[in-house]
Amino acid sequence: GRWVARLSVSDARFALFRESRVKEARVRAMAHGVPYDLMVISRSSLTMRVRSYSTGFEPGSRIRLRAQVLDGGEMLVKPVSVSARIVFPDRTRTNARLRPLSSGVYEHAFDATLPGVYTSLVRASGFNSRGEHFTREQVVTSHIWARAAGTTTARTLVRVR
């Protein structure tokens, strides 16, 4: 959709600004505008849920990313492009496409060869059931722990954001 943000300054505040004794700030604002923050909160019936699963918690385990794209609570029937930007613990990166498993469900798996945090930014884009373009993003992390000397099991923490 189209977004419009309308900003205004009251006449009284603008008069105070015009009379400001801080000439540099006034000149900069007149030439480049006044800095501001804008937060937009919106709701949509189109959502994406991403989960990260692993076959274990030691190096050599397999991490699986699964994304579900829903429109109005139902799996989106139209094909969607779903990709992930994966950052490995050594800060190397790779891009991967999640393959469709069924309507609205996409998946990609990879080997976790290093201990540490694997961060995946998953993006879905396509057209909803009404033919409107959309994009959704979600970040998930997976944690792989090195086995401590003399132990037979590893410990893990998996956090989904």
mmCIF file of C-alpha atoms in Angstrom:
data_model
loop_
_atom_site.group_PDB
_atom_site.id
_atom_site.type_symbol
_atom_site.label_atom_id
_atom_site.label_comp_id
_atom_site.label_asym_id
_atom_site.label_seq_id
_atom_site.Cartn_x
_atom_site.Cartn_y
_atom_site.Cartn_z
ATOM 1 C CA GLY A 1 0.000 0.000 0.000
ATOM 2 C CA ARG A 2 0.885 3.670 0.011
ATOM 3 C CA TRP A 3 1.958 5.423 3.197
ATOM 4 C CA VAL A 4 1.808 9.161 3.814
ATOM 5 C CA ALA A 5 3.243 10.901 6.880
ATOM 6 C CA ARG A 6 2.177 14.491 7.469
ATOM 7 C CA LEU A 7 4.285 16.480 9.886
ATOM 8 C CA SER A 8 3.546 19.935 11.206
ATOM 9 C CA VAL A 9 5.009 22.426 13.619
ATOM 10 C CA SER A 10 2.817 24.831 15.540
ATOM 11 C CA ASP A 11 3.204 28.531 14.697
ATOM 12 C CA ALA A 12 4.284 29.281 18.270
ATOM 13 C CA ARG A 13 7.061 26.657 18.210
ATOM 14 C CA PHE A 14 8.205 27.757 14.758
ATOM 15 C CA ALA A 15 8.420 31.378 15.986
ATOM 16 C CA LEU A 16 10.626 30.203 18.881
ATOM 17 C CA PHE A 17 12.808 28.317 16.427
ATOM 18 C CA ARG A 18 13.082 31.326 14.084
ATOM 19 C CA GLU A 19 14.239 33.473 16.977
ATOM 20 C CA SER A 20 16.741 30.863 18.124
ATOM 21 C CA ARG A 21 20.172 32.193 18.957
ATOM 22 C CA VAL A 22 21.821 28.994 17.769
ATOM 23 C CA LYS A 23 22.459 30.206 14.235
ATOM 24 C CA GLU A 24 24.127 26.972 13.009
ATOM 25 C CA ALA A 25 21.111 24.864 13.974
ATOM 26 C CA ARG A 26 18.710 27.314 12.331
ATOM 27 C CA VAL A 27 20.730 27.517 9.102
ATOM 28 C CA ARG A 28 21.126 23.710 8.955
ATOM 29 C CA ALA A 29 17.389 23.187 9.518
ATOM 30 C CA MET A 30 16.392 25.735 6.882
ATOM 31 C CA ALA A 31 18.723 24.090 4.342
ATOM 32 C CA HIS A 32 18.159 20.391 5.173
ATOM 33 C CA GLY A 33 15.005 20.196 7.260
ATOM 34 C CA VAL A 34 14.461 19.377 10.907
ATOM 35 C CA PRO A 35 15.447 15.890 12.114
ATOM 36 C CA TYR A 36 12.578 13.754 13.394
ATOM 37 C CA ASP A 37 11.710 10.163 14.247
ATOM 38 C CA LEU A 38 8.675 8.422 12.811
ATOM 39 C CA MET A 39 7.259 5.135 14.066
ATOM 40 C CA VAL A 40 4.611 3.357 12.028
ATOM 41 C CA ILE A 41 2.612 0.551 13.585
ATOM 42 C CA SER A 42 0.350 -1.416 11.319
ATOM 43 C CA ARG A 43 -1.616 -4.626 11.384
ATOM 44 C CA SER A 44 -2.056 -7.100 8.598
ATOM 45 C CA SER A 45 -3.831 -10.401 8.159
ATOM 46 C CA LEU A 46 -0.790 -11.656 6.233
ATOM 47 C CA THR A 47 1.840 -13.104 8.562
ATOM 48 C CA MET A 48 4.970 -15.218 8.422
ATOM 49 C CA ARG A 49 6.090 -17.560 11.191
ATOM 50 C CA VAL A 50 9.657 -18.848 11.092
ATOM 51 C CA ARG A 51 11.125 -21.555 13.311
ATOM 52 C CA SER A 52 14.626 -22.940 13.537
ATOM 53 C CA TYR A 53 15.132 -26.606 14.482
ATOM 54 C CA SER A 54 18.333 -28.602 14.891
ATOM 55 C CA THR A 55 19.018 -32.341 14.887
ATOM 56 C CA GLY A 56 21.411 -31.855 17.810
ATOM 57 C CA PHE A 57 23.384 -29.232 19.597
ATOM 58 C CA GLU A 58 26.943 -30.124 18.665
ATOM 59 C CA PRO A 59 28.958 -29.178 15.576
ATOM 60 C CA GLY A 60 27.873 -31.401 12.706
ATOM 61 C CA SER A 61 24.196 -31.093 13.584
ATOM 62 C CA ARG A 62 21.745 -30.051 10.914
ATOM 63 C CA ILE A 63 19.752 -26.808 11.269
ATOM 64 C CA ARG A 64 16.391 -26.577 9.530
ATOM 65 C CA LEU A 65 14.575 -23.299 8.847
ATOM 66 C CA ARG A 66 10.818 -23.601 8.322
ATOM 67 C CA ALA A 67 8.622 -20.663 7.304
ATOM 68 C CA GLN A 68 4.835 -20.608 7.214
ATOM 69 C CA VAL A 69 3.158 -17.803 5.267
ATOM 70 C CA LEU A 70 -0.461 -17.235 6.271
ATOM 71 C CA ASP A 71 -3.141 -14.955 4.869
ATOM 72 C CA GLY A 72 -6.060 -14.444 7.232
ATOM 73 C CA GLY A 73 -4.909 -17.401 9.343
ATOM 74 C CA GLU A 74 -4.921 -19.790 6.361
ATOM 75 C CA MET A 75 -1.858 -21.047 4.499
ATOM 76 C CA LEU A 76 -1.179 -18.800 1.499
ATOM 77 C CA VAL A 77 -1.921 -20.789 -1.642
ATOM 78 C CA LYS A 78 -0.105 -18.500 -4.108
ATOM 79 C CA PRO A 79 3.615 -19.228 -4.604
ATOM 80 C CA VAL A 80 5.918 -16.973 -2.600
ATOM 81 C CA SER A 81 9.660 -16.314 -2.838
ATOM 82 C CA VAL A 82 11.221 -17.164 0.544
ATOM 83 C CA SER A 83 14.945 -16.722 1.154
ATOM 84 C CA ALA A 84 17.311 -16.605 4.111
ATOM 85 C CA ARG A 85 20.508 -14.685 4.769
ATOM 86 C CA ILE A 86 22.437 -16.926 7.167
ATOM 87 C CA VAL A 87 25.309 -15.574 9.267
ATOM 88 C CA PHE A 88 27.598 -18.278 10.659
ATOM 89 C CA PRO A 89 29.456 -18.031 13.987
ATOM 90 C CA ASP A 90 32.681 -17.028 12.180
ATOM 91 C CA ARG A 91 30.743 -14.091 10.577
ATOM 92 C CA THR A 92 30.725 -15.617 7.091
ATOM 93 C CA ARG A 93 27.398 -15.325 5.291
ATOM 94 C CA THR A 94 25.399 -17.193 2.723
ATOM 95 C CA ASN A 95 22.067 -16.752 1.005
ATOM 96 C CA ALA A 96 19.658 -19.641 0.569
ATOM 97 C CA ARG A 97 16.221 -20.174 -0.966
ATOM 98 C CA LEU A 98 13.670 -22.002 1.119
ATOM 99 C CA ARG A 99 11.968 -24.635 -1.017
ATOM 100 C CA PRO A 100 8.200 -25.071 -0.959
ATOM 101 C CA LEU A 101 6.973 -28.162 0.912
ATOM 102 C CA SER A 102 3.248 -27.460 0.578
ATOM 103 C CA SER A 103 0.957 -24.440 0.250
ATOM 104 C CA GLY A 104 2.424 -21.711 2.438
ATOM 105 C CA VAL A 105 5.203 -23.882 3.957
ATOM 106 C CA TYR A 106 8.868 -23.428 2.968
ATOM 107 C CA GLU A 107 12.046 -25.038 4.282
ATOM 108 C CA HIS A 108 15.853 -25.030 4.046
ATOM 109 C CA ALA A 109 18.383 -27.151 5.935
ATOM 110 C CA PHE A 110 22.138 -26.745 6.363
ATOM 111 C CA ASP A 111 24.990 -28.259 8.387
ATOM 112 C CA ALA A 112 26.151 -26.452 11.517
ATOM 113 C CA THR A 113 29.860 -27.194 11.421
ATOM 114 C CA LEU A 114 30.962 -24.574 13.985
ATOM 115 C CA PRO A 115 29.985 -23.952 17.585
ATOM 116 C CA GLY A 116 28.291 -20.598 18.178
ATOM 117 C CA VAL A 117 25.261 -18.617 17.075
ATOM 118 C CA TYR A 118 23.712 -19.001 13.621
ATOM 119 C CA THR A 119 21.548 -15.976 12.757
ATOM 120 C CA SER A 120 19.064 -16.234 9.894
ATOM 121 C CA LEU A 121 17.107 -13.335 8.399
ATOM 122 C CA VAL A 122 14.212 -14.935 6.532
ATOM 123 C CA ARG A 123 12.328 -12.869 3.924
ATOM 124 C CA ALA A 124 9.149 -13.745 2.078
ATOM 125 C CA SER A 125 7.724 -11.712 -0.779
ATOM 126 C CA GLY A 126 4.963 -12.275 -3.245
ATOM 127 C CA PHE A 127 1.300 -11.498 -3.763
ATOM 128 C CA ASN A 128 -1.486 -12.136 -1.288
ATOM 129 C CA SER A 129 -4.869 -13.659 -2.141
ATOM 130 C CA ARG A 130 -6.127 -10.204 -3.253
ATOM 131 C CA GLY A 131 -3.189 -9.716 -5.639
ATOM 132 C CA GLU A 132 -1.411 -7.105 -3.463
ATOM 133 C CA HIS A 133 2.384 -7.260 -3.137
ATOM 134 C CA PHE A 134 3.826 -7.983 0.301
ATOM 135 C CA THR A 135 7.159 -8.538 2.045
ATOM 136 C CA ARG A 136 7.688 -10.041 5.491
ATOM 137 C CA GLU A 137 10.913 -10.530 7.470
ATOM 138 C CA GLN A 138 11.813 -12.424 10.637
ATOM 139 C CA VAL A 139 15.102 -13.188 12.390
ATOM 140 C CA VAL A 140 15.724 -16.519 14.126
ATOM 141 C CA THR A 141 18.821 -17.767 15.890
ATOM 142 C CA SER A 142 20.161 -21.244 16.574
ATOM 143 C CA HIS A 143 22.888 -22.064 19.051
ATOM 144 C CA ILE A 144 25.407 -24.879 18.683
ATOM 145 C CA TRP A 145 27.673 -25.629 21.627
ATOM 146 C CA ALA A 146 31.056 -27.337 21.524
ATOM 147 C CA ARG A 147 31.218 -30.471 23.621
ATOM 148 C CA ALA A 148 33.171 -29.893 26.802
ATOM 149 C CA ALA A 149 36.087 -32.281 27.380
ATOM 150 C CA GLY A 150 34.988 -35.447 29.180
ATOM 151 C CA THR A 151 31.246 -34.959 28.648
ATOM 152 C CA THR A 152 28.871 -36.994 26.537
ATOM 153 C CA THR A 153 26.125 -34.407 25.998
ATOM 154 C CA ALA A 154 26.027 -30.824 24.879
ATOM 155 C CA ARG A 155 23.923 -27.977 26.279
ATOM 156 C CA THR A 156 21.939 -25.576 24.127
ATOM 157 C CA LEU A 157 19.825 -22.494 24.093
ATOM 158 C CA VAL A 158 17.476 -21.920 21.183
ATOM 159 C CA ARG A 159 15.840 -18.516 20.926
ATOM 160 C CA VAL A 160 13.262 -17.505 18.353
ATOM 161 C CA ARG A 161 12.802 -13.783 17.729
#
